[in-house]
Amino acid sequence: DIQMTQSPSSLSASVGDRVTITCRASQGISSYLAWYQQKPGKVPKLLIYAASTLQSGVPSRFSGSGSGTDFTLTISSLQPEDVATYYCQKYNSAPPLTFGGGTKVEIK
Amino acid sequence: EVQLVESGGGLVQPGGSLRLSCAASGFTSSSYSMNWVRQAPGKGLEWVSYISSSGSIIDYADSVEGRFTISRDNAKNSLYLQMNSLRAEDTAVYYCARLRGFSYGYADYWGQGTLVTVSS
């Protein structure tokens, strides 16, 4: 099975900071990668699919990049409403459609 | 408006069974693959099961293979998860999600979730 490893597992940054989250696949998955945001007590929300395509309605400060095994989610200017846990998920093949372990983002 | 509404969760004893349902509206459910994802209390997201739009392709996580059965009734716009031989580690909020895109697809809409608690 392909493993998805996210780093860091948590981070604390100031409002306005640039934040980068990494997701690494144990084998190549082309661009079949999605990023989700889950705010505390809420349902996961799709942010990015196909590694770099922004879902409709998602603020442009979010961006994704990468292909193959290494992927990045970037928040260009962290806002208070971005406090959440972020997950990557590969969807090129199943089973399983593995999620990364999550990255908890907090405001410093 | 796309809506997914799960039901059927609750408290069940170890070894027991539950059937979760997910009612879809606002889209033609027969055109989309669907999946179940769960989240144990305080833990991350765990993919559980996938079913293609026609129901011809089905996959399960190793942790539930042989105990859970996914199905769908496109005429009723409904998705199901039959859960048997439940264990304490199956305790979680279970989400149904619509999939779109190439290959298996990414989850663009999620239900609110239904809590399953396995405890004696």
PDB file of C-alpha atoms in Angstrom:
ATOM      1  CA  ASP A   1       0.000   0.000   0.000  1.00  0.00           C
ATOM      2  CA  ILE A   2       1.076   3.553  -0.674  1.00  0.00           C
ATOM      3  CA  GLN A   3       1.696   5.537   2.510  1.00  0.00           C
ATOM      4  CA  MET A   4       1.039   9.268   2.738  1.00  0.00           C
ATOM      5  CA  THR A   5       3.243  11.164   5.174  1.00  0.00           C
ATOM      6  CA  GLN A   6       2.489  14.734   6.125  1.00  0.00           C
ATOM      7  CA  SER A   7       4.827  17.150   7.826  1.00  0.00           C
ATOM      8  CA  PRO A   8       4.837  18.846  10.141  1.00  0.00           C
ATOM      9  CA  SER A   9       2.131  17.290  12.299  1.00  0.00           C
ATOM     10  CA  SER A  10       1.442  20.698  13.785  1.00  0.00           C
ATOM     11  CA  LEU A  11       2.615  24.256  13.391  1.00  0.00           C
ATOM     12  CA  SER A  12       2.045  27.634  14.936  1.00  0.00           C
ATOM     13  CA  ALA A  13       2.406  30.762  12.836  1.00  0.00           C
ATOM     14  CA  SER A  14       1.497  34.428  12.976  1.00  0.00           C
ATOM     15  CA  VAL A  15      -1.260  36.095  11.024  1.00  0.00           C
ATOM     16  CA  GLY A  16       0.130  37.074   7.650  1.00  0.00           C
ATOM     17  CA  ASP A  17       2.835  34.390   7.637  1.00  0.00           C
ATOM     18  CA  ARG A  18       3.420  32.081   4.715  1.00  0.00           C
ATOM     19  CA  VAL A  19       2.673  28.506   5.753  1.00  0.00           C
ATOM     20  CA  THR A  20       3.826  25.381   3.942  1.00  0.00           C
ATOM     21  CA  ILE A  21       2.642  21.828   4.554  1.00  0.00           C
ATOM     22  CA  THR A  22       4.271  18.863   2.884  1.00  0.00           C
ATOM     23  CA  CYS A  23       2.767  15.528   1.865  1.00  0.00           C
ATOM     24  CA  ARG A  24       4.967  12.702   0.626  1.00  0.00           C
ATOM     25  CA  ALA A  25       3.732   9.523  -1.047  1.00  0.00           C
ATOM     26  CA  SER A  26       5.745   6.321  -0.659  1.00  0.00           C
ATOM     27  CA  GLN A  27       5.256   5.652  -4.383  1.00  0.00           C
ATOM     28  CA  GLY A  28       4.421   7.906  -7.306  1.00  0.00           C
ATOM     29  CA  ILE A  29       0.789   8.966  -7.596  1.00  0.00           C
ATOM     30  CA  SER A  30       1.118  11.374 -10.519  1.00  0.00           C
ATOM     31  CA  SER A  31      -1.120  14.340  -9.623  1.00  0.00           C
ATOM     32  CA  TYR A  32      -3.918  12.341  -7.998  1.00  0.00           C
ATOM     33  CA  LEU A  33      -3.748  14.257  -4.755  1.00  0.00           C
ATOM     34  CA  ALA A  34      -6.340  16.291  -2.876  1.00  0.00           C
ATOM     35  CA  TRP A  35      -6.071  18.589   0.123  1.00  0.00           C
ATOM     36  CA  TYR A  36      -8.839  19.018   2.684  1.00  0.00           C
ATOM     37  CA  GLN A  37      -9.366  21.490   5.499  1.00  0.00           C
ATOM     38  CA  GLN A  38     -11.186  20.483   8.673  1.00  0.00           C
ATOM     39  CA  LYS A  39     -11.978  23.208  11.144  1.00  0.00           C
ATOM     40  CA  PRO A  40     -12.595  22.189  14.761  1.00  0.00           C
ATOM     41  CA  GLY A  41     -15.916  20.386  15.091  1.00  0.00           C
ATOM     42  CA  LYS A  42     -16.679  20.737  11.406  1.00  0.00           C
ATOM     43  CA  VAL A  43     -16.895  18.562   8.322  1.00  0.00           C
ATOM     44  CA  PRO A  44     -13.846  18.251   6.043  1.00  0.00           C
ATOM     45  CA  LYS A  45     -13.850  20.642   3.116  1.00  0.00           C
ATOM     46  CA  LEU A  46     -12.136  20.151  -0.242  1.00  0.00           C
ATOM     47  CA  LEU A  47      -9.483  22.795  -0.910  1.00  0.00           C
ATOM     48  CA  ILE A  48      -7.409  21.497  -3.804  1.00  0.00           C
ATOM     49  CA  TYR A  49      -7.595  18.568  -6.215  1.00  0.00           C
ATOM     50  CA  ALA A  50      -5.315  17.263  -8.933  1.00  0.00           C
ATOM     51  CA  ALA A  51      -2.461  18.494  -6.732  1.00  0.00           C
ATOM     52  CA  SER A  52      -2.805  22.135  -7.767  1.00  0.00           C
ATOM     53  CA  THR A  53      -6.365  22.963  -8.842  1.00  0.00           C
ATOM     54  CA  LEU A  54      -8.194  25.228  -6.427  1.00  0.00           C
ATOM     55  CA  GLN A  55     -11.742  24.138  -5.643  1.00  0.00           C
ATOM     56  CA  SER A  56     -14.361  26.751  -6.489  1.00  0.00           C
ATOM     57  CA  GLY A  57     -14.899  29.239  -3.683  1.00  0.00           C
ATOM     58  CA  VAL A  58     -11.606  28.557  -1.917  1.00  0.00           C
ATOM     59  CA  PRO A  59      -9.574  31.701  -1.227  1.00  0.00           C
ATOM     60  CA  SER A  60      -6.658  32.288  -3.569  1.00  0.00           C
ATOM     61  CA  ARG A  61      -4.202  32.410  -0.660  1.00  0.00           C
ATOM     62  CA  PHE A  62      -4.340  28.610  -0.770  1.00  0.00           C
ATOM     63  CA  SER A  63      -2.254  26.872  -3.405  1.00  0.00           C
ATOM     64  CA  GLY A  64      -0.958  23.394  -4.105  1.00  0.00           C
ATOM     65  CA  SER A  65       1.979  22.048  -6.029  1.00  0.00           C
ATOM     66  CA  GLY A  66       3.868  18.868  -6.767  1.00  0.00           C
ATOM     67  CA  SER A  67       3.538  15.613  -8.622  1.00  0.00           C
ATOM     68  CA  GLY A  68       4.826  12.091  -8.288  1.00  0.00           C
ATOM     69  CA  THR A  69       5.733  11.685  -4.637  1.00  0.00           C
ATOM     70  CA  ASP A  70       6.193  15.179  -3.205  1.00  0.00           C
ATOM     71  CA  PHE A  71       3.399  17.682  -2.731  1.00  0.00           C
ATOM     72  CA  THR A  72       2.957  21.006  -0.966  1.00  0.00           C
ATOM     73  CA  LEU A  73       0.020  23.001   0.343  1.00  0.00           C
ATOM     74  CA  THR A  74       0.821  26.675   0.828  1.00  0.00           C
ATOM     75  CA  ILE A  75      -1.141  29.375   2.598  1.00  0.00           C
ATOM     76  CA  SER A  76       0.391  32.602   1.331  1.00  0.00           C
ATOM     77  CA  SER A  77      -0.857  34.809   4.166  1.00  0.00           C
ATOM     78  CA  LEU A  78      -2.269  32.978   7.176  1.00  0.00           C
ATOM     79  CA  GLN A  79      -5.602  34.272   8.432  1.00  0.00           C
ATOM     80  CA  PRO A  80      -7.349  33.539  11.747  1.00  0.00           C
ATOM     81  CA  GLU A  81     -10.063  31.596   9.928  1.00  0.00           C
ATOM     82  CA  ASP A  82      -7.423  29.207   8.585  1.00  0.00           C
ATOM     83  CA  VAL A  83      -7.014  27.555  11.982  1.00  0.00           C
ATOM     84  CA  ALA A  84      -7.767  23.945  11.115  1.00  0.00           C
ATOM     85  CA  THR A  85      -6.286  20.537  10.473  1.00  0.00           C
ATOM     86  CA  TYR A  86      -5.227  19.916   6.896  1.00  0.00           C
ATOM     87  CA  TYR A  87      -5.167  16.481   5.265  1.00  0.00           C
ATOM     88  CA  CYS A  88      -3.805  15.223   1.988  1.00  0.00           C
ATOM     89  CA  GLN A  89      -5.324  12.195   0.272  1.00  0.00           C
ATOM     90  CA  LYS A  90      -4.231  10.175  -2.704  1.00  0.00           C
ATOM     91  CA  TYR A  91      -6.907   8.952  -5.084  1.00  0.00           C
ATOM     92  CA  ASN A  92      -5.076   7.262  -7.926  1.00  0.00           C
ATOM     93  CA  SER A  93      -5.862   3.726  -6.860  1.00  0.00           C
ATOM     94  CA  ALA A  94      -7.618   1.720  -4.185  1.00  0.00           C
ATOM     95  CA  PRO A  95      -7.571   0.164  -1.818  1.00  0.00           C
ATOM     96  CA  PRO A  96      -6.837   2.202   0.100  1.00  0.00           C
ATOM     97  CA  LEU A  97      -7.553   5.861  -0.689  1.00  0.00           C
ATOM     98  CA  THR A  98      -5.105   6.847   1.992  1.00  0.00           C
ATOM     99  CA  PHE A  99      -5.167  10.100   3.924  1.00  0.00           C
ATOM    100  CA  GLY A 100      -2.115  11.704   5.399  1.00  0.00           C
ATOM    101  CA  GLY A 101      -1.937  11.970   9.150  1.00  0.00           C
ATOM    102  CA  GLY A 102      -2.962  15.621   9.203  1.00  0.00           C
ATOM    103  CA  THR A 103      -1.301  18.928  10.014  1.00  0.00           C
ATOM    104  CA  LYS A 104      -2.807  21.081  12.733  1.00  0.00           C
ATOM    105  CA  VAL A 105      -2.367  24.798  12.052  1.00  0.00           C
ATOM    106  CA  GLU A 106      -2.654  27.261  14.900  1.00  0.00           C
ATOM    107  CA  ILE A 107      -2.153  31.009  15.277  1.00  0.00           C
ATOM    108  CA  LYS A 108       0.836  32.121  17.315  1.00  0.00           C
TER     109      LYS A 108
ATOM    110  CA  GLU B   1     -27.919  22.327  -3.692  1.00  0.00           C
ATOM    111  CA  VAL B   2     -25.964  19.150  -3.109  1.00  0.00           C
ATOM    112  CA  GLN B   3     -26.828  17.520   0.196  1.00  0.00           C
ATOM    113  CA  LEU B   4     -25.706  14.307   1.836  1.00  0.00           C
ATOM    114  CA  VAL B   5     -27.452  13.247   5.019  1.00  0.00           C
ATOM    115  CA  GLU B   6     -26.216  10.270   7.010  1.00  0.00           C
ATOM    116  CA  SER B   7     -28.325   8.310   9.479  1.00  0.00           C
ATOM    117  CA  GLY B   8     -28.253   5.063  11.377  1.00  0.00           C
ATOM    118  CA  GLY B   9     -25.486   5.704  13.864  1.00  0.00           C
ATOM    119  CA  GLY B  10     -25.794   4.953  17.545  1.00  0.00           C
ATOM    120  CA  LEU B  11     -24.545   2.867  20.433  1.00  0.00           C
ATOM    121  CA  VAL B  12     -23.950  -0.811  19.761  1.00  0.00           C
ATOM    122  CA  GLN B  13     -22.290  -3.579  21.732  1.00  0.00           C
ATOM    123  CA  PRO B  14     -19.084  -5.216  20.506  1.00  0.00           C
ATOM    124  CA  GLY B  15     -19.950  -7.894  17.989  1.00  0.00           C
ATOM    125  CA  GLY B  16     -23.144  -6.136  17.020  1.00  0.00           C
ATOM    126  CA  SER B  17     -24.324  -4.696  13.731  1.00  0.00           C
ATOM    127  CA  LEU B  18     -25.465  -1.357  12.372  1.00  0.00           C
ATOM    128  CA  ARG B  19     -26.556  -0.143   8.970  1.00  0.00           C
ATOM    129  CA  LEU B  20     -25.680   3.398   7.997  1.00  0.00           C
ATOM    130  CA  SER B  21     -27.563   5.239   5.294  1.00  0.00           C
ATOM    131  CA  CYS B  22     -26.670   8.322   3.287  1.00  0.00           C
ATOM    132  CA  ALA B  23     -29.436  10.152   1.468  1.00  0.00           C
ATOM    133  CA  ALA B  24     -28.272  12.205  -1.500  1.00  0.00           C
ATOM    134  CA  SER B  25     -30.086  15.118  -3.071  1.00  0.00           C
ATOM    135  CA  GLY B  26     -29.374  17.985  -5.425  1.00  0.00           C
ATOM    136  CA  PHE B  27     -27.504  15.870  -7.957  1.00  0.00           C
ATOM    137  CA  THR B  28     -27.868  12.710 -10.011  1.00  0.00           C
ATOM    138  CA  SER B  29     -26.322  10.239  -7.605  1.00  0.00           C
ATOM    139  CA  SER B  30     -26.106   7.497 -10.233  1.00  0.00           C
ATOM    140  CA  SER B  31     -23.456   9.563 -12.009  1.00  0.00           C
ATOM    141  CA  TYR B  32     -21.027   9.663  -9.096  1.00  0.00           C
ATOM    142  CA  SER B  33     -18.868   7.274  -7.173  1.00  0.00           C
ATOM    143  CA  MET B  34     -19.247   7.498  -3.420  1.00  0.00           C
ATOM    144  CA  ASN B  35     -17.286   6.576  -0.366  1.00  0.00           C
ATOM    145  CA  TRP B  36     -17.378   6.329   3.403  1.00  0.00           C
ATOM    146  CA  VAL B  37     -14.727   7.964   5.548  1.00  0.00           C
ATOM    147  CA  ARG B  38     -14.539   7.749   9.325  1.00  0.00           C
ATOM    148  CA  GLN B  39     -12.888   9.720  12.090  1.00  0.00           C
ATOM    149  CA  ALA B  40     -12.308   8.269  15.522  1.00  0.00           C
ATOM    150  CA  PRO B  41     -12.563  10.731  18.421  1.00  0.00           C
ATOM    151  CA  GLY B  42      -9.579  13.068  18.364  1.00  0.00           C
ATOM    152  CA  LYS B  43      -7.996  11.241  15.427  1.00  0.00           C
ATOM    153  CA  GLY B  44      -7.461  11.812  11.733  1.00  0.00           C
ATOM    154  CA  LEU B  45      -9.500  10.837   8.716  1.00  0.00           C
ATOM    155  CA  GLU B  46      -9.583   7.179   7.688  1.00  0.00           C
ATOM    156  CA  TRP B  47     -10.957   6.016   4.352  1.00  0.00           C
ATOM    157  CA  VAL B  48     -13.345   3.074   4.828  1.00  0.00           C
ATOM    158  CA  SER B  49     -14.956   2.030   1.558  1.00  0.00           C
ATOM    159  CA  TYR B  50     -15.569   3.010  -2.074  1.00  0.00           C
ATOM    160  CA  ILE B  51     -18.313   2.185  -4.555  1.00  0.00           C
ATOM    161  CA  SER B  52     -18.395   3.195  -8.199  1.00  0.00           C
ATOM    162  CA  SER B  53     -21.362   4.945  -9.768  1.00  0.00           C
ATOM    163  CA  SER B  54     -22.893   1.698 -11.038  1.00  0.00           C
ATOM    164  CA  GLY B  55     -21.857  -0.333  -8.006  1.00  0.00           C
ATOM    165  CA  SER B  56     -19.661  -2.587 -10.108  1.00  0.00           C
ATOM    166  CA  ILE B  57     -16.415  -1.610  -8.366  1.00  0.00           C
ATOM    167  CA  ILE B  58     -16.187  -1.864  -4.583  1.00  0.00           C
ATOM    168  CA  ASP B  59     -13.163  -1.506  -2.327  1.00  0.00           C
ATOM    169  CA  TYR B  60     -12.591  -1.653   1.417  1.00  0.00           C
ATOM    170  CA  ALA B  61      -9.904  -0.686   3.849  1.00  0.00           C
ATOM    171  CA  ASP B  62      -8.129  -3.703   5.323  1.00  0.00           C
ATOM    172  CA  SER B  63      -9.463  -2.746   8.752  1.00  0.00           C
ATOM    173  CA  VAL B  64     -13.078  -3.392   7.703  1.00  0.00           C
ATOM    174  CA  GLU B  65     -12.734  -5.950   4.896  1.00  0.00           C
ATOM    175  CA  GLY B  66     -15.000  -8.931   5.533  1.00  0.00           C
ATOM    176  CA  ARG B  67     -17.038  -7.105   8.184  1.00  0.00           C
ATOM    177  CA  PHE B  68     -18.459  -4.083   6.351  1.00  0.00           C
ATOM    178  CA  THR B  69     -20.474  -4.053   3.131  1.00  0.00           C
ATOM    179  CA  ILE B  70     -21.038  -0.970   1.022  1.00  0.00           C
ATOM    180  CA  SER B  71     -24.007  -0.758  -1.334  1.00  0.00           C
ATOM    181  CA  ARG B  72     -26.121   1.781  -3.121  1.00  0.00           C
ATOM    182  CA  ASP B  73     -29.626   2.146  -4.504  1.00  0.00           C
ATOM    183  CA  ASN B  74     -29.470   4.707  -7.288  1.00  0.00           C
ATOM    184  CA  ALA B  75     -33.240   4.660  -7.683  1.00  0.00           C
ATOM    185  CA  LYS B  76     -33.491   5.891  -4.090  1.00  0.00           C
ATOM    186  CA  ASN B  77     -30.413   8.150  -4.280  1.00  0.00           C
ATOM    187  CA  SER B  78     -29.047   6.317  -1.294  1.00  0.00           C
ATOM    188  CA  LEU B  79     -25.739   4.881  -0.114  1.00  0.00           C
ATOM    189  CA  TYR B  80     -25.424   2.291   2.630  1.00  0.00           C
ATOM    190  CA  LEU B  81     -22.818   0.773   4.890  1.00  0.00           C
ATOM    191  CA  GLN B  82     -23.692  -2.481   6.606  1.00  0.00           C
ATOM    192  CA  MET B  83     -21.365  -2.922   9.569  1.00  0.00           C
ATOM    193  CA  ASN B  84     -21.130  -6.329  11.235  1.00  0.00           C
ATOM    194  CA  SER B  85     -18.906  -7.760  13.961  1.00  0.00           C
ATOM    195  CA  LEU B  86     -18.321  -4.279  15.290  1.00  0.00           C
ATOM    196  CA  ARG B  87     -15.315  -3.604  17.484  1.00  0.00           C
ATOM    197  CA  ALA B  88     -14.437  -0.834  19.906  1.00  0.00           C
ATOM    198  CA  GLU B  89     -11.956   0.522  17.364  1.00  0.00           C
ATOM    199  CA  ASP B  90     -14.815   1.099  14.902  1.00  0.00           C
ATOM    200  CA  THR B  91     -16.069   3.900  17.148  1.00  0.00           C
ATOM    201  CA  ALA B  92     -16.021   7.015  14.990  1.00  0.00           C
ATOM    202  CA  VAL B  93     -17.987   9.604  13.122  1.00  0.00           C
ATOM    203  CA  TYR B  94     -18.810   8.127   9.729  1.00  0.00           C
ATOM    204  CA  TYR B  95     -19.043  10.481   6.766  1.00  0.00           C
ATOM    205  CA  CYS B  96     -20.385   9.727   3.323  1.00  0.00           C
ATOM    206  CA  ALA B  97     -18.826  11.760   0.542  1.00  0.00           C
ATOM    207  CA  ARG B  98     -19.407  12.236  -3.156  1.00  0.00           C
ATOM    208  CA  LEU B  99     -16.425  11.618  -5.415  1.00  0.00           C
ATOM    209  CA  ARG B 100     -15.595  13.318  -8.667  1.00  0.00           C
ATOM    210  CA  GLY B 101     -12.656  13.582 -11.002  1.00  0.00           C
ATOM    211  CA  PHE B 102     -10.390  11.072 -12.663  1.00  0.00           C
ATOM    212  CA  SER B 103      -9.393   7.689 -11.297  1.00  0.00           C
ATOM    213  CA  TYR B 104     -11.203   7.038  -8.008  1.00  0.00           C
ATOM    214  CA  GLY B 105     -11.869  10.693  -7.454  1.00  0.00           C
ATOM    215  CA  TYR B 106     -11.686  13.269  -4.701  1.00  0.00           C
ATOM    216  CA  ALA B 107     -14.459  14.072  -2.224  1.00  0.00           C
ATOM    217  CA  ASP B 108     -16.093  17.347  -3.177  1.00  0.00           C
ATOM    218  CA  TYR B 109     -19.158  17.076  -0.919  1.00  0.00           C
ATOM    219  CA  TRP B 110     -19.402  15.542   2.538  1.00  0.00           C
ATOM    220  CA  GLY B 111     -22.313  14.753   4.799  1.00  0.00           C
ATOM    221  CA  GLN B 112     -22.473  15.976   8.377  1.00  0.00           C
ATOM    222  CA  GLY B 113     -21.551  12.561   9.699  1.00  0.00           C
ATOM    223  CA  THR B 114     -23.177  10.032  12.000  1.00  0.00           C
ATOM    224  CA  LEU B 115     -21.580   8.835  15.225  1.00  0.00           C
ATOM    225  CA  VAL B 116     -21.107   5.135  15.821  1.00  0.00           C
ATOM    226  CA  THR B 117     -20.137   4.102  19.328  1.00  0.00           C
ATOM    227  CA  VAL B 118     -19.163   0.504  20.002  1.00  0.00           C
ATOM    228  CA  SER B 119     -19.176  -0.170  23.715  1.00  0.00           C
ATOM    229  CA  SER B 120     -20.589  -2.566  26.262  1.00  0.00           C
TER     230      SER B 120
END
